[in-house]
mmCIF file of C-alpha atoms and ligand atoms in Angstrom:
data_model
loop_
_atom_site.group_PDB
_atom_site.id
_atom_site.type_symbol
_atom_site.label_atom_id
_atom_site.label_comp_id
_atom_site.label_asym_id
_atom_site.label_seq_id
_atom_site.Cartn_x
_atom_site.Cartn_y
_atom_site.Cartn_z
ATOM 1 C CA UNK P 1 -4.610 6.379 -25.752
ATOM 2 C CA UNK P 2 -3.323 7.124 -29.401
ATOM 3 C CA UNK P 3 -3.204 10.542 -28.560
ATOM 4 C CA UNK P 4 -0.217 9.706 -25.988
ATOM 5 C CA UNK P 5 0.981 7.607 -28.405
ATOM 6 C CA UNK P 6 0.671 10.713 -31.242
ATOM 7 C CA UNK P 7 2.848 12.831 -28.447
ATOM 8 C CA UNK P 8 5.595 10.047 -28.154
ATOM 9 C CA UNK P 9 6.300 9.484 -32.053
ATOM 10 C CA UNK P 10 6.684 13.365 -31.881
ATOM 11 C CA UNK P 11 9.262 13.423 -29.380
ATOM 12 C CA UNK P 12 11.301 10.530 -30.387
ATOM 13 C CA UNK P 13 11.402 11.580 -33.978
ATOM 14 C CA UNK P 14 12.690 15.300 -33.058
ATOM 15 C CA UNK P 15 14.620 13.576 -30.847
ATOM 16 C CA UNK P 16 16.180 12.165 -33.391
ATOM 17 C CA UNK P 17 16.058 14.783 -35.612
ATOM 18 C CA UNK P 18 18.587 16.546 -32.802
ATOM 19 C CA UNK P 19 20.805 13.808 -32.549
ATOM 20 C CA UNK P 20 21.919 14.090 -36.244
ATOM 21 C CA UNK P 21 19.418 12.106 -38.283
ATOM 22 C CA UNK P 22 18.289 13.926 -41.450
ATOM 23 C CA UNK P 23 14.948 12.530 -41.819
ATOM 24 C CA UNK P 24 12.910 9.678 -39.300
ATOM 25 C CA UNK P 25 9.740 7.624 -39.307
ATOM 26 C CA UNK P 26 7.982 4.917 -37.348
ATOM 27 C CA UNK P 27 6.374 1.242 -39.050
ATOM 28 C CA UNK P 28 4.894 -0.959 -37.084
ATOM 29 C CA UNK P 29 6.565 -4.540 -36.991
ATOM 30 C CA UNK P 30 3.392 -6.589 -38.186
ATOM 31 C CA UNK P 31 3.395 -4.786 -40.967
ATOM 32 C CA UNK P 32 7.030 -5.652 -41.118
ATOM 33 C CA UNK P 33 6.518 -9.089 -41.306
ATOM 34 C CA UNK P 34 7.279 -11.917 -44.632
ATOM 35 C CA UNK P 35 8.242 -8.411 -46.681
ATOM 36 C CA UNK P 36 9.289 -9.159 -50.289
ATOM 37 C CA UNK P 37 12.679 -9.428 -49.607
ATOM 38 C CA UNK P 38 12.335 -11.351 -46.945
ATOM 39 C CA UNK P 39 9.803 -14.040 -49.065
ATOM 40 C CA UNK P 40 12.654 -13.289 -52.439
ATOM 41 C CA UNK P 41 15.531 -15.276 -50.439
ATOM 42 C CA UNK P 42 14.151 -18.602 -50.631
ATOM 43 C CA UNK P 43 13.845 -17.846 -54.253
ATOM 44 C CA UNK P 44 17.539 -16.186 -55.129
ATOM 45 C CA UNK P 45 19.473 -17.830 -57.810
ATOM 46 C CA UNK P 46 23.691 -17.756 -57.150
ATOM 47 C CA UNK P 47 24.243 -15.110 -55.652
ATOM 48 C CA UNK P 48 22.379 -15.369 -52.682
ATOM 49 C CA UNK P 49 25.095 -16.442 -50.308
ATOM 50 C CA UNK P 50 27.431 -14.355 -51.333
ATOM 51 C CA UNK P 51 29.715 -13.426 -48.716
ATOM 52 C CA UNK P 52 27.445 -10.646 -47.368
ATOM 53 C CA UNK P 53 25.249 -13.614 -45.510
ATOM 54 C CA UNK P 54 28.199 -15.528 -44.549
ATOM 55 C CA UNK P 55 27.911 -15.694 -41.225
ATOM 56 C CA UNK P 56 24.281 -15.912 -39.687
ATOM 57 C CA UNK P 57 23.855 -15.318 -35.852
ATOM 58 C CA UNK P 58 19.983 -15.332 -35.537
ATOM 59 C CA UNK P 59 20.186 -19.219 -35.940
ATOM 60 C CA UNK P 60 16.908 -18.275 -38.452
ATOM 61 C CA UNK P 61 16.906 -19.525 -42.385
ATOM 62 C CA UNK P 62 19.023 -17.646 -45.154
ATOM 63 C CA UNK P 63 17.248 -14.101 -45.170
ATOM 64 C CA UNK P 64 14.494 -13.949 -42.247
ATOM 65 C CA UNK P 65 14.522 -11.072 -40.132
ATOM 66 C CA UNK P 66 14.706 -11.946 -35.834
ATOM 67 C CA UNK P 67 12.423 -9.787 -34.298
ATOM 68 C CA UNK P 68 12.273 -9.344 -30.381
ATOM 69 C CA UNK P 69 9.878 -10.951 -28.719
ATOM 70 C CA UNK P 70 8.817 -7.319 -27.574
ATOM 71 C CA UNK P 71 9.406 -5.339 -30.311
ATOM 72 C CA UNK P 72 5.746 -3.467 -31.667
ATOM 73 C CA UNK P 73 7.393 -0.949 -33.832
ATOM 74 C CA UNK P 74 10.274 0.027 -35.555
ATOM 75 C CA UNK P 75 12.082 3.471 -35.588
ATOM 76 C CA UNK P 76 13.804 4.218 -39.363
ATOM 77 C CA UNK P 77 16.246 6.755 -39.599
ATOM 78 C CA UNK P 78 18.576 8.873 -42.546
ATOM 79 C CA UNK P 79 21.419 10.520 -42.860
ATOM 80 C CA UNK P 80 22.023 12.477 -45.499
ATOM 81 C CA UNK P 81 25.178 11.955 -47.946
ATOM 82 C CA UNK P 82 25.120 14.040 -49.771
ATOM 83 C CA UNK P 83 27.423 13.745 -53.550
ATOM 84 C CA UNK P 84 29.941 17.379 -52.327
ATOM 85 C CA UNK P 85 30.479 14.533 -49.496
ATOM 86 C CA UNK P 86 31.391 11.478 -50.290
ATOM 87 C CA UNK P 87 34.396 11.439 -48.155
ATOM 88 C CA UNK P 88 30.691 10.302 -46.094
ATOM 89 C CA UNK P 89 30.924 7.192 -47.673
ATOM 90 C CA UNK P 90 34.286 6.190 -48.145
ATOM 91 C CA UNK P 91 36.169 2.982 -46.215
ATOM 92 C CA UNK P 92 39.354 3.675 -44.359
ATOM 93 C CA UNK P 93 40.517 0.201 -44.635
ATOM 94 C CA UNK P 94 38.669 -2.131 -42.319
ATOM 95 C CA UNK P 95 37.238 1.536 -40.924
ATOM 96 C CA UNK P 96 34.528 2.128 -40.653
ATOM 97 C CA UNK P 97 32.920 5.633 -43.282
ATOM 98 C CA UNK P 98 31.960 8.710 -41.050
ATOM 99 C CA UNK P 99 28.196 8.616 -42.055
ATOM 100 C CA UNK P 100 27.616 5.147 -40.799
ATOM 101 C CA UNK P 101 29.651 6.276 -37.488
ATOM 102 C CA UNK P 102 27.471 9.109 -37.592
ATOM 103 C CA UNK P 103 24.419 6.723 -37.897
ATOM 104 C CA UNK P 104 26.077 4.514 -34.771
ATOM 105 C CA UNK P 105 26.093 7.471 -32.875
ATOM 106 C CA UNK P 106 22.980 8.884 -33.146
ATOM 107 C CA UNK P 107 21.465 4.170 -32.403
ATOM 108 C CA UNK P 108 23.133 4.843 -28.847
ATOM 109 C CA UNK P 109 22.952 8.008 -28.089
ATOM 110 C CA UNK P 110 18.944 7.446 -28.485
ATOM 111 C CA UNK P 111 18.558 4.300 -26.320
ATOM 112 C CA UNK P 112 20.405 6.303 -24.090
ATOM 113 C CA UNK P 113 18.327 8.644 -23.847
ATOM 114 C CA UNK P 114 14.638 6.554 -23.467
ATOM 115 C CA UNK P 115 16.157 4.954 -20.618
ATOM 116 C CA UNK P 116 16.407 8.175 -18.999
ATOM 117 C CA UNK P 117 13.243 9.568 -20.711
ATOM 118 C CA UNK P 118 11.225 6.379 -20.792
ATOM 119 C CA UNK P 119 12.650 3.122 -18.870
ATOM 120 C CA UNK P 120 9.398 1.118 -19.738
ATOM 121 C CA UNK P 121 10.205 1.369 -23.597
ATOM 122 C CA UNK P 122 12.393 -1.297 -24.446
ATOM 123 C CA UNK P 123 15.051 0.357 -27.387
ATOM 124 C CA UNK P 124 16.841 -2.372 -29.244
ATOM 125 C CA UNK P 125 18.772 -0.824 -32.178
ATOM 126 C CA UNK P 126 19.312 -3.322 -35.185
ATOM 127 C CA UNK P 127 22.708 -4.135 -36.584
ATOM 128 C CA UNK P 128 23.574 -3.389 -40.467
ATOM 129 C CA UNK P 129 23.387 -7.126 -41.892
ATOM 130 C CA UNK P 130 20.009 -8.758 -41.236
ATOM 131 C CA UNK P 131 21.929 -11.862 -40.649
ATOM 132 C CA UNK P 132 23.285 -10.408 -37.741
ATOM 133 C CA UNK P 133 19.737 -9.135 -36.354
ATOM 134 C CA UNK P 134 19.343 -6.796 -38.860
ATOM 135 C CA UNK P 135 15.709 -5.846 -41.416
ATOM 136 C CA UNK P 136 15.512 -5.054 -44.513
ATOM 137 C CA UNK P 137 15.796 -1.059 -44.113
ATOM 138 C CA UNK P 138 14.627 0.133 -47.924
ATOM 139 C CA UNK P 139 11.155 -1.824 -47.233
ATOM 140 C CA UNK P 140 11.519 -0.270 -43.007
ATOM 141 C CA UNK P 141 12.250 2.954 -44.390
ATOM 142 C CA UNK P 142 9.041 2.844 -47.499
ATOM 143 C CA UNK P 143 6.350 1.290 -44.485
ATOM 144 C CA UNK P 144 7.576 4.519 -42.191
ATOM 145 C CA UNK P 145 6.790 7.054 -45.378
ATOM 146 C CA UNK P 146 10.376 8.216 -45.984
ATOM 147 C CA UNK P 147 10.388 7.313 -49.513
ATOM 148 C CA UNK P 148 9.306 4.796 -52.737
ATOM 149 C CA UNK P 149 12.000 2.311 -53.911
ATOM 150 C CA UNK P 150 12.957 3.367 -56.849
ATOM 151 C CA UNK P 151 14.361 1.547 -60.062
ATOM 152 C CA UNK P 152 17.723 1.629 -59.160
ATOM 153 C CA UNK P 153 16.402 -0.530 -56.559
ATOM 154 C CA UNK P 154 17.217 2.053 -53.775
ATOM 155 C CA UNK P 155 14.988 4.043 -50.997
ATOM 156 C CA UNK P 156 14.158 7.282 -52.758
ATOM 157 C CA UNK P 157 13.372 10.413 -50.580
ATOM 158 C CA UNK P 158 11.775 13.631 -52.084
ATOM 159 C CA UNK P 159 14.542 15.685 -49.876
ATOM 160 C CA UNK P 160 17.638 13.496 -50.569
ATOM 161 C CA UNK P 161 16.944 11.333 -53.375
ATOM 162 C CA UNK P 162 18.345 8.264 -53.059
ATOM 163 C CA UNK P 163 22.128 9.560 -51.463
ATOM 164 C CA UNK P 164 21.221 8.679 -47.913
ATOM 165 C CA UNK P 165 22.163 6.022 -45.470
ATOM 166 C CA UNK P 166 19.168 4.102 -43.030
ATOM 167 C CA UNK P 167 19.649 2.494 -39.758
ATOM 168 C CA UNK P 168 17.134 0.823 -37.470
ATOM 169 C CA UNK P 169 15.716 0.426 -34.535
ATOM 170 C CA UNK P 170 12.555 -1.353 -32.609
ATOM 171 C CA UNK P 171 10.948 -0.080 -29.284
ATOM 172 C CA UNK P 172 8.576 -2.191 -27.516
ATOM 173 C CA UNK P 173 5.747 0.889 -27.445
ATOM 174 C CA UNK P 174 2.542 0.975 -30.153
ATOM 175 C CA UNK P 175 3.245 3.968 -32.407
ATOM 176 C CA UNK P 176 1.542 4.673 -35.225
ATOM 177 C CA UNK P 177 3.189 4.566 -38.317
ATOM 178 C CA UNK P 178 4.016 7.423 -40.558
ATOM 179 C CA UNK P 179 3.725 5.618 -43.301
ATOM 180 C CA UNK P 180 3.757 4.809 -46.465
ATOM 181 C CA UNK P 181 3.589 8.185 -48.501
ATOM 182 C CA UNK P 182 2.048 8.763 -52.537
ATOM 183 C CA UNK P 183 5.889 9.476 -53.719
ATOM 184 C CA UNK P 184 7.222 8.309 -57.431
ATOM 185 C CA UNK P 185 9.672 10.157 -59.589
ATOM 186 C CA UNK P 186 10.323 7.354 -61.545
ATOM 187 C CA UNK P 187 7.039 7.166 -63.048
ATOM 188 C CA UNK P 188 8.014 9.425 -65.787
ATOM 189 C CA UNK P 189 12.030 9.305 -65.429
ATOM 190 C CA UNK P 190 14.309 8.919 -68.257
ATOM 191 C CA UNK P 191 16.169 6.412 -65.404
ATOM 192 C CA UNK P 192 20.543 7.774 -66.191
ATOM 193 C CA UNK P 193 21.133 5.464 -62.226
ATOM 194 C CA UNK P 194 20.005 1.965 -64.378
ATOM 195 C CA UNK P 195 21.373 3.591 -67.530
ATOM 196 C CA UNK P 196 25.328 4.325 -66.498
ATOM 197 C CA UNK P 197 25.885 1.051 -64.201
ATOM 198 C CA UNK P 198 29.170 0.404 -64.940
ATOM 199 C CA UNK P 199 28.740 -3.581 -64.797
ATOM 200 C CA UNK P 200 24.748 -3.131 -66.062
ATOM 201 C CA UNK P 201 23.218 -4.938 -63.986
ATOM 202 C CA UNK P 202 20.160 -3.430 -64.575
ATOM 203 C CA UNK P 203 20.077 -4.913 -68.340
ATOM 204 C CA UNK P 204 18.602 -7.720 -67.497
ATOM 205 C CA UNK P 205 15.673 -8.953 -65.626
ATOM 206 C CA UNK P 206 16.563 -11.980 -63.964
ATOM 207 C CA UNK P 207 13.217 -12.227 -61.419
ATOM 208 C CA UNK P 208 9.539 -12.508 -62.467
ATOM 209 C CA UNK P 209 6.159 -12.365 -60.703
ATOM 210 C CA UNK P 210 5.337 -15.685 -62.442
ATOM 211 C CA UNK P 211 8.065 -17.590 -60.805
ATOM 212 C CA UNK P 212 8.327 -15.678 -57.630
ATOM 213 C CA UNK P 213 5.188 -15.133 -56.978
ATOM 214 C CA UNK P 214 6.243 -11.604 -55.881
ATOM 215 C CA UNK P 215 5.052 -8.110 -57.252
ATOM 216 C CA UNK P 216 7.785 -6.249 -55.482
ATOM 217 C CA UNK P 217 11.307 -6.867 -56.889
ATOM 218 C CA UNK P 218 14.678 -5.948 -56.949
ATOM 219 C CA UNK P 219 14.981 -3.055 -59.452
ATOM 220 C CA UNK P 220 11.334 -3.121 -59.234
ATOM 221 C CA UNK P 221 11.011 -5.552 -62.133
ATOM 222 C CA UNK P 222 13.009 -8.087 -60.906
ATOM 223 C CA UNK P 223 16.056 -6.566 -63.417
ATOM 224 C CA UNK P 224 18.449 -5.543 -60.949
ATOM 225 C CA UNK P 225 21.606 -8.425 -60.029
ATOM 226 C CA UNK P 226 22.920 -8.395 -57.219
ATOM 227 C CA UNK P 227 26.237 -10.258 -58.260
ATOM 228 C CA UNK P 228 26.729 -7.701 -60.932
ATOM 229 C CA UNK P 229 26.879 -5.301 -58.545
ATOM 230 C CA UNK P 230 28.847 -7.642 -55.610
ATOM 231 C CA UNK P 231 31.341 -7.570 -58.447
ATOM 232 C CA UNK P 232 31.555 -3.561 -58.941
ATOM 233 C CA UNK P 233 32.435 -3.508 -55.189
ATOM 234 C CA UNK P 234 35.359 -6.652 -55.454
ATOM 235 C CA UNK P 235 36.939 -4.452 -58.174
ATOM 236 C CA UNK P 236 36.431 -1.135 -56.034
ATOM 237 C CA UNK P 237 38.035 -2.685 -52.942
ATOM 238 C CA UNK P 238 40.844 -4.165 -55.187
ATOM 239 C CA UNK P 239 41.967 -1.226 -56.967
ATOM 240 C CA UNK P 240 41.806 1.175 -53.505
ATOM 241 C CA UNK P 241 44.555 2.900 -52.805
ATOM 242 C CA UNK P 242 46.563 4.106 -49.727
ATOM 243 C CA UNK P 243 45.333 7.751 -48.670
ATOM 244 C CA UNK P 244 44.864 9.376 -45.508
ATOM 245 C CA UNK P 245 41.683 10.827 -43.402
ATOM 246 C CA UNK P 246 42.417 12.371 -40.648
ATOM 247 C CA UNK P 247 39.331 12.270 -38.842
ATOM 248 C CA UNK P 248 39.063 8.572 -38.944
ATOM 249 C CA UNK P 249 42.556 7.286 -38.770
ATOM 250 C CA UNK P 250 45.959 8.743 -38.077
ATOM 251 C CA UNK P 251 47.591 6.372 -40.276
ATOM 252 C CA UNK P 252 47.682 5.275 -44.205
ATOM 253 C CA UNK P 253 45.285 3.176 -45.688
ATOM 254 C CA UNK P 254 43.923 2.158 -48.070
ATOM 255 C CA UNK P 255 40.971 4.410 -49.178
ATOM 256 C CA UNK P 256 37.789 2.296 -50.398
ATOM 257 C CA UNK P 257 35.375 4.323 -52.361
ATOM 258 C CA UNK P 258 31.867 2.023 -53.906
ATOM 259 C CA UNK P 259 30.484 2.722 -56.572
ATOM 260 C CA UNK P 260 27.488 4.554 -56.275
ATOM 261 C CA UNK P 261 26.453 5.691 -59.820
ATOM 262 C CA UNK P 262 22.910 4.602 -59.226
ATOM 263 C CA UNK P 263 22.124 7.100 -56.328
ATOM 264 C CA UNK P 264 24.569 9.817 -57.362
ATOM 265 C CA UNK P 265 22.696 9.956 -61.297
ATOM 266 C CA UNK P 266 19.230 10.297 -59.780
ATOM 267 C CA UNK P 267 17.829 13.803 -60.122
ATOM 268 C CA UNK P 268 15.582 13.455 -57.163
ATOM 269 C CA UNK P 269 16.571 16.087 -54.674
ATOM 270 C CA UNK P 270 20.159 17.134 -55.862
ATOM 271 C CA UNK P 271 21.647 19.756 -54.393
ATOM 272 C CA UNK P 272 22.580 21.669 -57.706
HETATM 273 C C1 LIG L 1 23.440 -7.208 -48.325
HETATM 274 C C2 LIG L 1 23.486 -5.257 -49.489
HETATM 275 C C3 LIG L 1 24.491 -5.356 -50.315
HETATM 276 C C4 LIG L 1 24.624 -5.675 -51.341
HETATM 277 C C5 LIG L 1 23.483 -6.724 -52.402
HETATM 278 C C6 LIG L 1 22.266 -5.956 -52.588
HETATM 279 C C7 LIG L 1 20.792 -6.317 -53.013
HETATM 280 N N1 LIG L 1 19.923 -5.640 -53.197
HETATM 281 O O1 LIG L 1 21.064 -7.483 -53.044
HETATM 282 C C8 LIG L 1 25.567 -5.386 -52.094
HETATM 283 C C9 LIG L 1 26.865 -5.372 -51.434
HETATM 284 C C10 LIG L 1 26.060 -5.614 -53.690
HETATM 285 C C11 LIG L 1 25.406 -4.093 -52.093
HETATM 286 C C12 LIG L 1 25.010 -3.035 -52.758
HETATM 287 C C13 LIG L 1 24.549 -1.466 -52.791
HETATM 288 N N2 LIG L 1 24.171 -1.320 -51.587
HETATM 289 CO CO1 LIG L 1 23.538 -1.833 -49.804
HETATM 290 N N3 LIG L 1 23.179 -3.423 -48.804
HETATM 291 C C14 LIG L 1 22.877 -4.418 -48.828
HETATM 292 C C15 LIG L 1 21.515 -5.204 -47.354
HETATM 293 C C16 LIG L 1 23.000 -4.991 -46.397
HETATM 294 C C17 LIG L 1 20.828 -6.190 -47.000
HETATM 295 C C18 LIG L 1 20.200 -6.201 -48.875
HETATM 296 C C19 LIG L 1 19.108 -6.656 -49.207
HETATM 297 O O2 LIG L 1 19.679 -8.037 -48.985
HETATM 298 N N4 LIG L 1 18.041 -6.741 -50.026
HETATM 299 C C20 LIG L 1 17.748 -8.187 -49.927
HETATM 300 C C21 LIG L 1 17.512 -8.797 -51.488
HETATM 301 C C22 LIG L 1 16.642 -9.980 -51.472
HETATM 302 O O3 LIG L 1 16.293 -7.841 -51.993
HETATM 303 P P1 LIG L 1 16.234 -6.031 -53.074
HETATM 304 O O4 LIG L 1 17.215 -6.513 -53.650
HETATM 305 O O5 LIG L 1 16.539 -4.812 -51.866
HETATM 306 O O6 LIG L 1 14.760 -6.016 -53.465
HETATM 307 C C23 LIG L 1 13.844 -6.223 -52.127
HETATM 308 C C24 LIG L 1 13.092 -4.662 -52.593
HETATM 309 O O7 LIG L 1 13.850 -3.989 -53.945
HETATM 310 C C25 LIG L 1 11.791 -4.871 -52.648
HETATM 311 N N5 LIG L 1 11.254 -4.012 -52.793
HETATM 312 C C26 LIG L 1 11.500 -3.311 -54.456
HETATM 313 N N6 LIG L 1 10.467 -2.015 -55.068
HETATM 314 C C27 LIG L 1 9.106 -2.250 -54.153
HETATM 315 C C28 LIG L 1 8.354 -1.773 -53.754
HETATM 316 C C29 LIG L 1 7.038 -2.162 -52.423
HETATM 317 C C30 LIG L 1 6.019 -0.972 -52.334
HETATM 318 C C31 LIG L 1 7.900 -3.128 -51.580
HETATM 319 C C32 LIG L 1 7.414 -3.347 -50.192
HETATM 320 C C33 LIG L 1 9.329 -3.780 -51.738
HETATM 321 C C34 LIG L 1 9.993 -3.312 -52.754
HETATM 322 O O8 LIG L 1 11.147 -5.967 -53.318
HETATM 323 C C35 LIG L 1 13.037 -6.941 -53.664
HETATM 324 C C36 LIG L 1 12.905 -8.348 -52.905
HETATM 325 O O9 LIG L 1 12.096 -8.993 -53.979
HETATM 326 C C37 LIG L 1 21.413 -3.404 -47.646
HETATM 327 C C38 LIG L 1 21.272 -3.056 -45.761
HETATM 328 C C39 LIG L 1 19.977 -3.498 -45.015
HETATM 329 N N7 LIG L 1 19.826 -4.089 -43.724
HETATM 330 O O10 LIG L 1 19.046 -3.468 -45.679
HETATM 331 C C40 LIG L 1 22.370 -2.298 -47.769
HETATM 332 C C41 LIG L 1 21.595 -1.010 -48.027
HETATM 333 C C42 LIG L 1 20.502 -1.273 -49.223
HETATM 334 N N8 LIG L 1 23.016 -1.016 -49.282
HETATM 335 C C43 LIG L 1 22.706 0.845 -49.365
HETATM 336 C C44 LIG L 1 23.602 1.106 -50.161
HETATM 337 C C45 LIG L 1 24.120 2.386 -50.830
HETATM 338 C C46 LIG L 1 24.273 0.502 -51.260
HETATM 339 C C47 LIG L 1 24.932 0.911 -52.411
HETATM 340 C C48 LIG L 1 24.830 2.002 -53.171
HETATM 341 C C49 LIG L 1 26.642 0.447 -52.680
HETATM 342 C C50 LIG L 1 27.130 1.359 -51.578
HETATM 343 N N9 LIG L 1 27.981 2.703 -51.598
HETATM 344 O O11 LIG L 1 27.244 1.798 -50.634
HETATM 345 C C51 LIG L 1 25.106 -0.158 -53.579
HETATM 346 C C52 LIG L 1 23.684 -0.349 -54.025
HETATM 347 C C53 LIG L 1 22.568 -1.576 -54.666
HETATM 348 C C54 LIG L 1 21.231 -1.040 -55.460
HETATM 349 N N10 LIG L 1 20.497 -0.115 -56.812
HETATM 350 O O12 LIG L 1 20.407 -2.070 -54.850
HETATM 351 C C55 LIG L 1 22.283 1.062 -48.582
HETATM 352 C C56 LIG L 1 21.016 1.754 -49.697
HETATM 353 C C57 LIG L 1 20.382 3.146 -48.922
HETATM 354 C C58 LIG L 1 19.197 3.301 -50.105
HETATM 355 N N11 LIG L 1 18.830 4.961 -50.172
HETATM 356 O O13 LIG L 1 18.296 3.112 -50.115
HETATM 357 C C59 LIG L 1 21.417 0.412 -47.690
HETATM 358 C C60 LIG L 1 20.247 0.483 -46.875
HETATM 359 C C61 LIG L 1 22.633 -0.049 -46.389
HETATM 360 C C62 LIG L 1 22.464 2.037 -45.419
HETATM 361 N N12 LIG L 1 23.468 1.846 -44.653
HETATM 362 O O14 LIG L 1 21.437 2.475 -45.610
HETATM 363 N N13 LIG L 1 24.117 -3.785 -50.943
#
């Protein structure tokens, strides 16, 4: 039975790569229930209910993850967003960045392929926002062995550093997990990623293990302040200039280039 599950897992991961994923892995749903992010939410401070979490469509408490009744494993994959291809992360007005489109396209094609190849297994592509049915993607990727959560509060992969975007799908088949892995490039690093944050979002510890009962906190030791980071992103929106992105839109729109200092300054997996 286990051999079958391993063969299915290999087939699934190969397919995802053939469809355009740059890395992919599997985690068990049970290993992800009630993880640190989900547990932090009830203790979050002034910034817990920012506009990223306004619309809750799962009917669950704020920050809680919705798991489908038949979900046994989560498949998580990444599309690399190298510094040399910044446009993958640019919003064209309200239009999704090309990188997001690629993630969606991989999910859709994968679901269609599974319906043909394994009609007995259900596949549920997860939404981006947790409040609308998504999962905590970094914790999922960590459990699936795609990398570690770095001091910049991002998933850092051995191949591409933090310069990836993630997506997940739950499936009804029980597959062996591909992670976690032993990997910690932050241990001996002087952390340029957090030193050069334009909002100094990592300058002060705002969550402690004592206060939250958690060992794993934003920015590892509780020093990532979401409100400052969101302030920078709001500034990026306000400063966006009209431009053209012919591959996604045929008229000029405001091109929003969100700050990526904490990913671009990380030395892991850089192209040069
Ligand atoms: C809401 C959101 C935002 C908000 C708030 C961010 C936040 N962290 O709260 C804003 C708009 C500010 C934001 C900013 C950014 N975001 Co954002 N965001 C999200 C979203 C939708 C949910 C994140 C969330 O609410 N987390 C919950 C909070 C409570 O947890 P947390 O801050 O992550 O801290 C937890 C972890 O660090 C964990 N942890 C730490 N160490 C360890 C160790 C272990 C062993 C474990 C188990 C856990 C663990 O414990 C903490 C909780 O106590 C995710 C997509 C998703 N569905 O997951 C993308 C996501 C995290 N964002 C992403 C990106 C790229 C960015 C930005 C670079 C902006 C940009 N250009 O896109 C910045 C970077 C911010 C940063 N350094 O963390 C990517 C990250 C990719 C990666 N390599 O990790 C994601 C996964 C989206 C994607 N498409 O792939 N984001």
